């Protein structure tokens, strides 16, 4: 796709030059100025830069649907309006079903200019949060991840984006974060270790990042079905553990999500009659049994079925014999 006129001016000559040319063009021919703003391939940073001038010249009525929504979104954010999720959903379900796609356009065409200004970053953050939390659209999750790491390298604010990212990410997608452990950029490795601090194989003292990456992938593969989101944020602790392993789910070999949603013993599940006794055990024994259950389930389903239905004390004897005494 060819580059839009105003994008070309912004990229090659800068924001000030873009404003000057827009002012001159609008002064001579408003329709031509609006035609260039409304180009289908225009990138979001150019619209953001031109918004104050569009407002001053009272040209907003001439914007197309995409730009009108983005223009109003910018105005609401910069005026300090709290965007109510119910209002946004009503707008989406009513007259503006394309709103999530416009937010995606803002992010995907605008993230490369992240850091343009504090106001610009604020708008991008809010667009990302609305996209993920209000509309449940995670198609731009990789871009949001890139923004988080890019900002961390520059020492910029990442807490809001990180919160929205982890509120949305599925444990099945943690491999993308793990890949940052082998980055040639030290800051990427540093942040990946902080974000993945709930994984035992992740350590700030490990010099062999390739080995750490491989061990982390292995751990994720073995535990991703049993991970649940803790909801802990940077507002509560300095380095929150955002995911944790449900030892009960791992013990019964049931996905953590469906297990926790029941809020009770999963009736009818193989081994569920032992769950009450399992929960009475000390943590070391819970860990032993859950790890052994996972290993045996992967190795031999028939033997696992026999083991999981045996008394818990017998399970401990077998697990200790195979994996070692926890004492």
Short mmCIF file of C-alpha atoms in Angstrom, two decimals:
data_model
loop_
_atom_site.label_atom_id
_atom_site.label_comp_id
_atom_site.label_asym_id
_atom_site.label_seq_id
_atom_site.Cartn_x
_atom_site.Cartn_y
_atom_site.Cartn_z
CA UNK A 1 0.00 0.00 0.00
CA UNK A 2 1.29 3.45 -0.92
CA UNK A 3 2.11 5.81 1.90
CA UNK A 4 -0.45 8.54 2.60
CA UNK A 5 0.58 12.12 1.79
CA UNK A 6 0.46 13.38 5.38
CA UNK A 7 2.34 10.32 6.64
CA UNK A 8 5.09 10.94 4.11
CA UNK A 9 5.42 14.56 5.24
CA UNK A 10 5.44 13.57 8.93
CA UNK A 11 7.97 10.77 8.50
CA UNK A 12 10.41 12.64 6.27
CA UNK A 13 10.00 16.24 7.43
CA UNK A 14 8.59 16.05 10.95
CA UNK A 15 5.45 16.99 12.85
CA UNK A 16 5.93 20.76 12.62
CA UNK A 17 6.22 20.63 8.85
CA UNK A 18 3.06 18.49 8.69
CA UNK A 19 1.13 21.09 10.69
CA UNK A 20 2.38 23.94 8.50
CA UNK A 21 1.43 22.20 5.26
CA UNK A 22 -1.98 21.24 6.63
CA UNK A 23 -2.65 24.83 7.70
CA UNK A 24 -1.69 26.13 4.27
CA UNK A 25 -3.73 23.50 2.45
CA UNK A 26 -6.80 24.01 4.63
CA UNK A 27 -6.51 27.76 4.18
CA UNK A 28 -6.63 27.35 0.41
CA UNK A 29 -8.93 24.36 0.06
CA UNK A 30 -10.59 22.71 3.06
CA UNK A 31 -11.95 19.85 0.97
CA UNK A 32 -8.48 18.91 -0.27
CA UNK A 33 -7.13 19.05 3.29
CA UNK A 34 -9.92 16.77 4.51
CA UNK A 35 -9.46 14.45 1.55
CA UNK A 36 -5.83 13.90 2.57
CA UNK A 37 -6.76 13.40 6.25
CA UNK A 38 -9.41 10.87 5.27
CA UNK A 39 -7.10 8.76 3.12
CA UNK A 40 -7.72 5.10 3.85
CA UNK A 41 -4.03 4.37 4.43
CA UNK A 42 -3.41 7.30 6.80
CA UNK A 43 -1.60 6.30 9.98
CA UNK A 44 -2.90 7.28 13.39
CA UNK A 45 0.07 9.48 14.46
CA UNK A 46 -0.64 11.91 11.63
CA UNK A 47 -4.27 12.28 12.68
CA UNK A 48 -3.24 12.75 16.31
CA UNK A 49 -0.81 15.53 15.40
CA UNK A 50 -3.44 17.29 13.28
CA UNK A 51 -6.29 17.04 15.82
CA UNK A 52 -5.67 20.43 17.52
CA UNK A 53 -5.63 22.14 14.12
CA UNK A 54 -8.73 20.27 12.97
CA UNK A 55 -10.47 21.49 16.11
CA UNK A 56 -9.24 25.08 15.68
CA UNK A 57 -10.41 25.21 12.08
CA UNK A 58 -13.69 23.44 12.94
CA UNK A 59 -13.17 20.74 10.33
CA UNK A 60 -14.21 17.75 12.42
CA UNK A 61 -17.59 17.45 10.68
CA UNK A 62 -15.74 16.60 7.48
CA UNK A 63 -13.89 13.61 8.93
CA UNK A 64 -14.78 10.09 7.81
CA UNK A 65 -16.23 7.52 10.24
CA UNK A 66 -12.85 6.14 11.30
CA UNK A 67 -11.31 9.53 11.92
CA UNK A 68 -14.42 10.90 13.63
CA UNK A 69 -14.34 8.11 16.19
CA UNK A 70 -10.58 8.48 16.73
CA UNK A 71 -10.87 12.28 16.96
CA UNK A 72 -13.63 12.04 19.58
CA UNK A 73 -11.75 9.32 21.44
CA UNK A 74 -8.65 11.53 21.64
CA UNK A 75 -10.72 14.50 22.81
CA UNK A 76 -12.42 12.49 25.54
CA UNK A 77 -9.11 11.14 26.85
CA UNK A 78 -7.25 14.46 26.82
CA UNK A 79 -10.17 16.24 28.46
CA UNK A 80 -9.92 13.79 31.35
CA UNK A 81 -13.17 11.96 30.73
CA UNK A 82 -13.49 8.57 32.42
CA UNK A 83 -14.55 6.14 29.71
CA UNK A 84 -17.35 4.01 31.11
CA UNK A 85 -17.20 0.45 29.81
CA UNK A 86 -21.00 0.17 29.67
CA UNK A 87 -21.25 3.31 27.54
CA UNK A 88 -18.55 2.01 25.19
CA UNK A 89 -20.34 -1.32 24.85
CA UNK A 90 -23.64 0.42 24.14
CA UNK A 91 -21.97 2.50 21.43
CA UNK A 92 -20.43 -0.64 19.96
CA UNK A 93 -23.66 -2.65 20.01
CA UNK A 94 -25.64 0.31 18.67
CA UNK A 95 -24.44 2.58 15.92
CA UNK A 96 -20.70 1.85 15.89
CA UNK A 97 -19.93 -1.88 15.55
CA UNK A 98 -16.63 -0.97 13.86
CA UNK A 99 -15.21 0.75 16.97
CA UNK A 100 -12.89 -2.13 17.96
CA UNK A 101 -11.42 -2.17 14.45
CA UNK A 102 -10.77 1.57 14.68
CA UNK A 103 -8.99 1.06 17.99
CA UNK A 104 -6.92 -1.65 16.33
CA UNK A 105 -6.04 0.79 13.54
CA UNK A 106 -4.94 3.34 16.14
CA UNK A 107 -2.68 0.79 17.83
CA UNK A 108 -1.34 -1.03 14.81
CA UNK A 109 -0.58 2.07 12.76
CA UNK A 110 0.43 4.12 15.78
CA UNK A 111 2.56 1.94 18.06
CA UNK A 112 5.78 2.66 16.15
CA UNK A 113 5.48 6.30 17.30
CA UNK A 114 4.93 5.33 20.94
CA UNK A 115 6.66 8.02 23.00
CA UNK A 116 5.63 10.84 20.67
CA UNK A 117 4.26 12.69 23.71
CA UNK A 118 2.76 11.89 27.10
CA UNK A 119 -0.69 12.63 25.72
CA UNK A 120 -0.13 10.33 22.75
CA UNK A 121 0.99 7.48 25.01
CA UNK A 122 -2.04 8.06 27.22
CA UNK A 123 -4.34 7.70 24.22
CA UNK A 124 -2.58 4.52 23.05
CA UNK A 125 -2.78 3.04 26.56
CA UNK A 126 -6.50 3.75 26.78
CA UNK A 127 -7.11 2.35 23.30
CA UNK A 128 -5.29 -0.85 24.26
CA UNK A 129 -7.19 -1.19 27.54
CA UNK A 130 -10.56 -0.60 25.84
CA UNK A 131 -9.72 -3.06 23.09
CA UNK A 132 -8.70 -5.80 25.52
CA UNK A 133 -10.96 -5.23 28.51
CA UNK A 134 -14.12 -3.69 27.05
CA UNK A 135 -14.33 -5.44 23.68
CA UNK A 136 -12.38 -8.62 24.49
CA UNK A 137 -10.42 -8.20 21.27
CA UNK A 138 -6.91 -9.62 21.69
CA UNK A 139 -5.81 -9.56 18.06
CA UNK A 140 -3.34 -6.76 18.86
CA UNK A 141 -1.88 -8.52 21.91
CA UNK A 142 1.54 -9.01 20.27
CA UNK A 143 1.78 -5.29 19.47
CA UNK A 144 0.87 -4.42 23.05
CA UNK A 145 3.58 -6.80 24.25
CA UNK A 146 6.08 -5.07 21.93
CA UNK A 147 5.03 -1.69 23.34
CA UNK A 148 5.56 -2.89 26.91
CA UNK A 149 9.10 -4.07 26.20
CA UNK A 150 9.95 -1.03 24.08
CA UNK A 151 8.85 1.30 26.87
CA UNK A 152 10.78 -0.65 29.49
CA UNK A 153 13.97 -0.23 27.46
CA UNK A 154 13.39 3.54 27.50
CA UNK A 155 12.42 3.65 31.18
CA UNK A 156 8.85 4.69 30.37
CA UNK A 157 5.60 3.85 32.16
CA UNK A 158 4.36 0.28 31.58
CA UNK A 159 2.03 -0.54 34.48
CA UNK A 160 -1.33 0.13 32.78
CA UNK A 161 -0.41 -1.77 29.62
CA UNK A 162 1.05 -4.64 31.65
CA UNK A 163 -2.13 -4.88 33.71
CA UNK A 164 -4.35 -5.02 30.61
CA UNK A 165 -2.00 -7.51 28.96
CA UNK A 166 -2.11 -9.99 31.83
CA UNK A 167 -5.84 -9.50 32.34
CA UNK A 168 -6.23 -10.84 28.80
CA UNK A 169 -3.40 -13.25 28.07
CA UNK A 170 -4.12 -16.96 28.08
CA UNK A 171 -1.55 -19.22 29.79
CA UNK A 172 -1.27 -20.98 26.44
CA UNK A 173 0.36 -17.80 25.06
CA UNK A 174 3.17 -17.47 27.60
CA UNK A 175 5.73 -18.82 25.12
CA UNK A 176 5.90 -15.37 23.54
CA UNK A 177 7.07 -13.85 26.82
CA UNK A 178 9.46 -16.74 27.37
CA UNK A 179 11.08 -16.02 24.00
CA UNK A 180 12.23 -12.67 25.40
CA UNK A 181 14.53 -14.57 27.77
CA UNK A 182 16.93 -15.21 24.89
CA UNK A 183 16.87 -11.63 23.59
CA UNK A 184 20.18 -9.92 22.86
CA UNK A 185 18.75 -6.84 24.60
CA UNK A 186 19.52 -7.08 28.37
CA UNK A 187 16.47 -4.98 29.28
CA UNK A 188 14.19 -7.44 27.48
CA UNK A 189 15.64 -10.33 29.46
CA UNK A 190 15.33 -8.33 32.68
CA UNK A 191 11.66 -7.54 32.12
CA UNK A 192 10.80 -11.05 30.94
CA UNK A 193 12.24 -12.41 34.17
CA UNK A 194 10.13 -10.00 36.20
CA UNK A 195 6.94 -10.84 34.32
CA UNK A 196 7.60 -14.59 34.49
CA UNK A 197 8.71 -14.62 38.12
CA UNK A 198 6.04 -17.20 38.98
CA UNK A 199 8.03 -19.83 37.03
CA UNK A 200 10.66 -21.64 39.16
CA UNK A 201 13.11 -21.94 36.25
CA UNK A 202 13.27 -18.16 35.84
CA UNK A 203 16.08 -16.63 37.86
CA UNK A 204 17.95 -13.34 37.67
CA UNK A 205 21.13 -15.23 38.56
CA UNK A 206 21.06 -17.56 35.55
CA UNK A 207 23.78 -16.55 33.08
CA UNK A 208 22.89 -19.15 30.46
CA UNK A 209 19.80 -17.50 28.96
CA UNK A 210 19.43 -20.20 26.29
CA UNK A 211 19.26 -22.90 28.96
CA UNK A 212 16.83 -20.81 31.00
CA UNK A 213 14.64 -20.32 27.94
CA UNK A 214 14.54 -24.05 27.19
CA UNK A 215 13.79 -24.96 30.81
CA UNK A 216 11.06 -22.31 30.93
CA UNK A 217 9.41 -23.63 27.76
CA UNK A 218 9.46 -27.11 29.28
CA UNK A 219 7.88 -25.84 32.51
CA UNK A 220 5.17 -23.95 30.61
CA UNK A 221 4.39 -27.03 28.54
CA UNK A 222 4.00 -29.13 31.69
CA UNK A 223 1.98 -26.60 33.69
CA UNK A 224 0.05 -24.30 31.35
CA UNK A 225 -3.22 -26.22 31.75
CA UNK A 226 -3.07 -25.74 35.52
CA UNK A 227 -2.22 -22.04 35.66
CA UNK A 228 -4.69 -19.46 36.87
CA UNK A 229 -4.51 -15.67 36.88
CA UNK A 230 -3.98 -14.30 40.40
CA UNK A 231 -5.09 -10.73 39.68
CA UNK A 232 -2.17 -9.39 41.73
CA UNK A 233 -0.82 -6.11 40.29
CA UNK A 234 2.01 -3.63 40.82
CA UNK A 235 -0.36 -1.61 42.99
CA UNK A 236 -0.26 -4.42 45.53
CA UNK A 237 3.36 -5.56 45.44
CA UNK A 238 6.62 -4.58 43.74
CA UNK A 239 6.97 -7.69 41.57
CA UNK A 240 3.60 -9.48 41.50
CA UNK A 241 3.31 -13.18 40.66
CA UNK A 242 0.58 -12.88 38.05
CA UNK A 243 -0.04 -16.60 37.57
CA UNK A 244 0.06 -19.55 39.95
CA UNK A 245 -0.29 -23.30 39.56
CA UNK A 246 -3.45 -24.84 40.97
CA UNK A 247 -2.03 -27.92 42.66
CA UNK A 248 -5.54 -29.36 43.01
CA UNK A 249 -6.13 -29.07 39.25
CA UNK A 250 -2.71 -30.55 38.51
CA UNK A 251 -3.34 -33.40 40.94
CA UNK A 252 -6.64 -34.30 39.24
CA UNK A 253 -5.31 -33.42 35.75
CA UNK A 254 -8.14 -30.98 35.14
CA UNK A 255 -7.73 -27.52 33.52
CA UNK A 256 -7.40 -24.87 36.21
CA UNK A 257 -9.99 -22.60 34.60
CA UNK A 258 -12.82 -25.14 34.62
CA UNK A 259 -11.72 -26.47 38.01
CA UNK A 260 -11.75 -23.08 39.72
CA UNK A 261 -15.03 -22.01 38.12
CA UNK A 262 -16.83 -24.79 39.96
CA UNK A 263 -15.78 -23.35 43.33
CA UNK A 264 -16.15 -26.86 44.72
CA UNK A 265 -15.02 -30.42 44.29
CA UNK A 266 -15.43 -31.45 40.63
CA UNK A 267 -18.07 -34.13 41.09
CA UNK A 268 -17.47 -37.28 39.10
CA UNK A 269 -13.85 -36.52 38.25
CA UNK A 270 -11.50 -39.47 38.63
CA UNK A 271 -9.78 -39.14 42.01
CA UNK A 272 -12.11 -36.41 43.26
CA UNK A 273 -12.98 -38.50 46.31
CA UNK A 274 -9.37 -37.95 47.47
CA UNK A 275 -9.37 -34.19 47.02
CA UNK A 276 -10.47 -33.36 50.56
CA UNK A 277 -7.64 -35.45 51.99
CA UNK A 278 -5.22 -33.92 49.47
CA UNK A 279 -6.11 -30.42 50.66
CA UNK A 280 -5.33 -31.40 54.24
CA UNK A 281 -1.73 -32.26 53.34
CA UNK A 282 1.28 -30.02 53.92
CA UNK A 283 2.38 -28.03 50.88
CA UNK A 284 5.41 -30.25 50.23
CA UNK A 285 3.19 -33.31 49.88
CA UNK A 286 0.71 -31.46 47.69
CA UNK A 287 3.57 -30.48 45.40
CA UNK A 288 4.92 -34.04 45.37
CA UNK A 289 1.57 -35.58 44.47
CA UNK A 290 0.65 -32.97 41.86
CA UNK A 291 4.03 -33.32 40.12
CA UNK A 292 3.91 -37.10 40.21
CA UNK A 293 0.32 -37.13 38.97
CA UNK A 294 1.30 -34.94 36.03
CA UNK A 295 4.31 -37.09 35.13
CA UNK A 296 2.42 -40.38 35.43
CA UNK A 297 -0.57 -39.06 33.47
CA UNK A 298 1.72 -38.15 30.59
CA UNK A 299 3.60 -41.45 30.74
CA UNK A 300 0.88 -44.05 31.28
CA UNK A 301 -2.82 -43.15 31.51
CA UNK A 302 -3.80 -46.64 32.68
CA UNK A 303 -1.36 -46.60 35.60
CA UNK A 304 -2.45 -43.05 36.47
CA UNK A 305 -6.09 -44.13 36.71
CA UNK A 306 -5.16 -46.86 39.17
CA UNK A 307 -2.88 -44.57 41.19
CA UNK A 308 -5.27 -41.61 41.45
CA UNK A 309 -8.03 -43.86 42.83
CA UNK A 310 -5.83 -45.39 45.53
CA UNK A 311 -5.78 -43.91 49.07
CA UNK A 312 -3.75 -40.72 49.40
CA UNK A 313 -1.29 -42.34 51.82
CA UNK A 314 -0.62 -45.04 49.24
CA UNK A 315 -0.19 -42.37 46.56
CA UNK A 316 2.44 -40.67 48.70
CA UNK A 317 4.34 -43.95 49.18
CA UNK A 318 4.48 -44.56 45.44
CA UNK A 319 5.36 -40.96 44.59
CA UNK A 320 8.16 -40.85 47.17
CA UNK A 321 9.59 -44.13 45.91
CA UNK A 322 9.72 -42.81 42.35
CA UNK A 323 10.50 -39.11 42.89
CA UNK A 324 12.21 -39.09 46.27
CA UNK A 325 11.23 -38.43 49.88
CA UNK A 326 10.09 -34.86 50.56
CA UNK A 327 11.61 -34.92 54.05
#
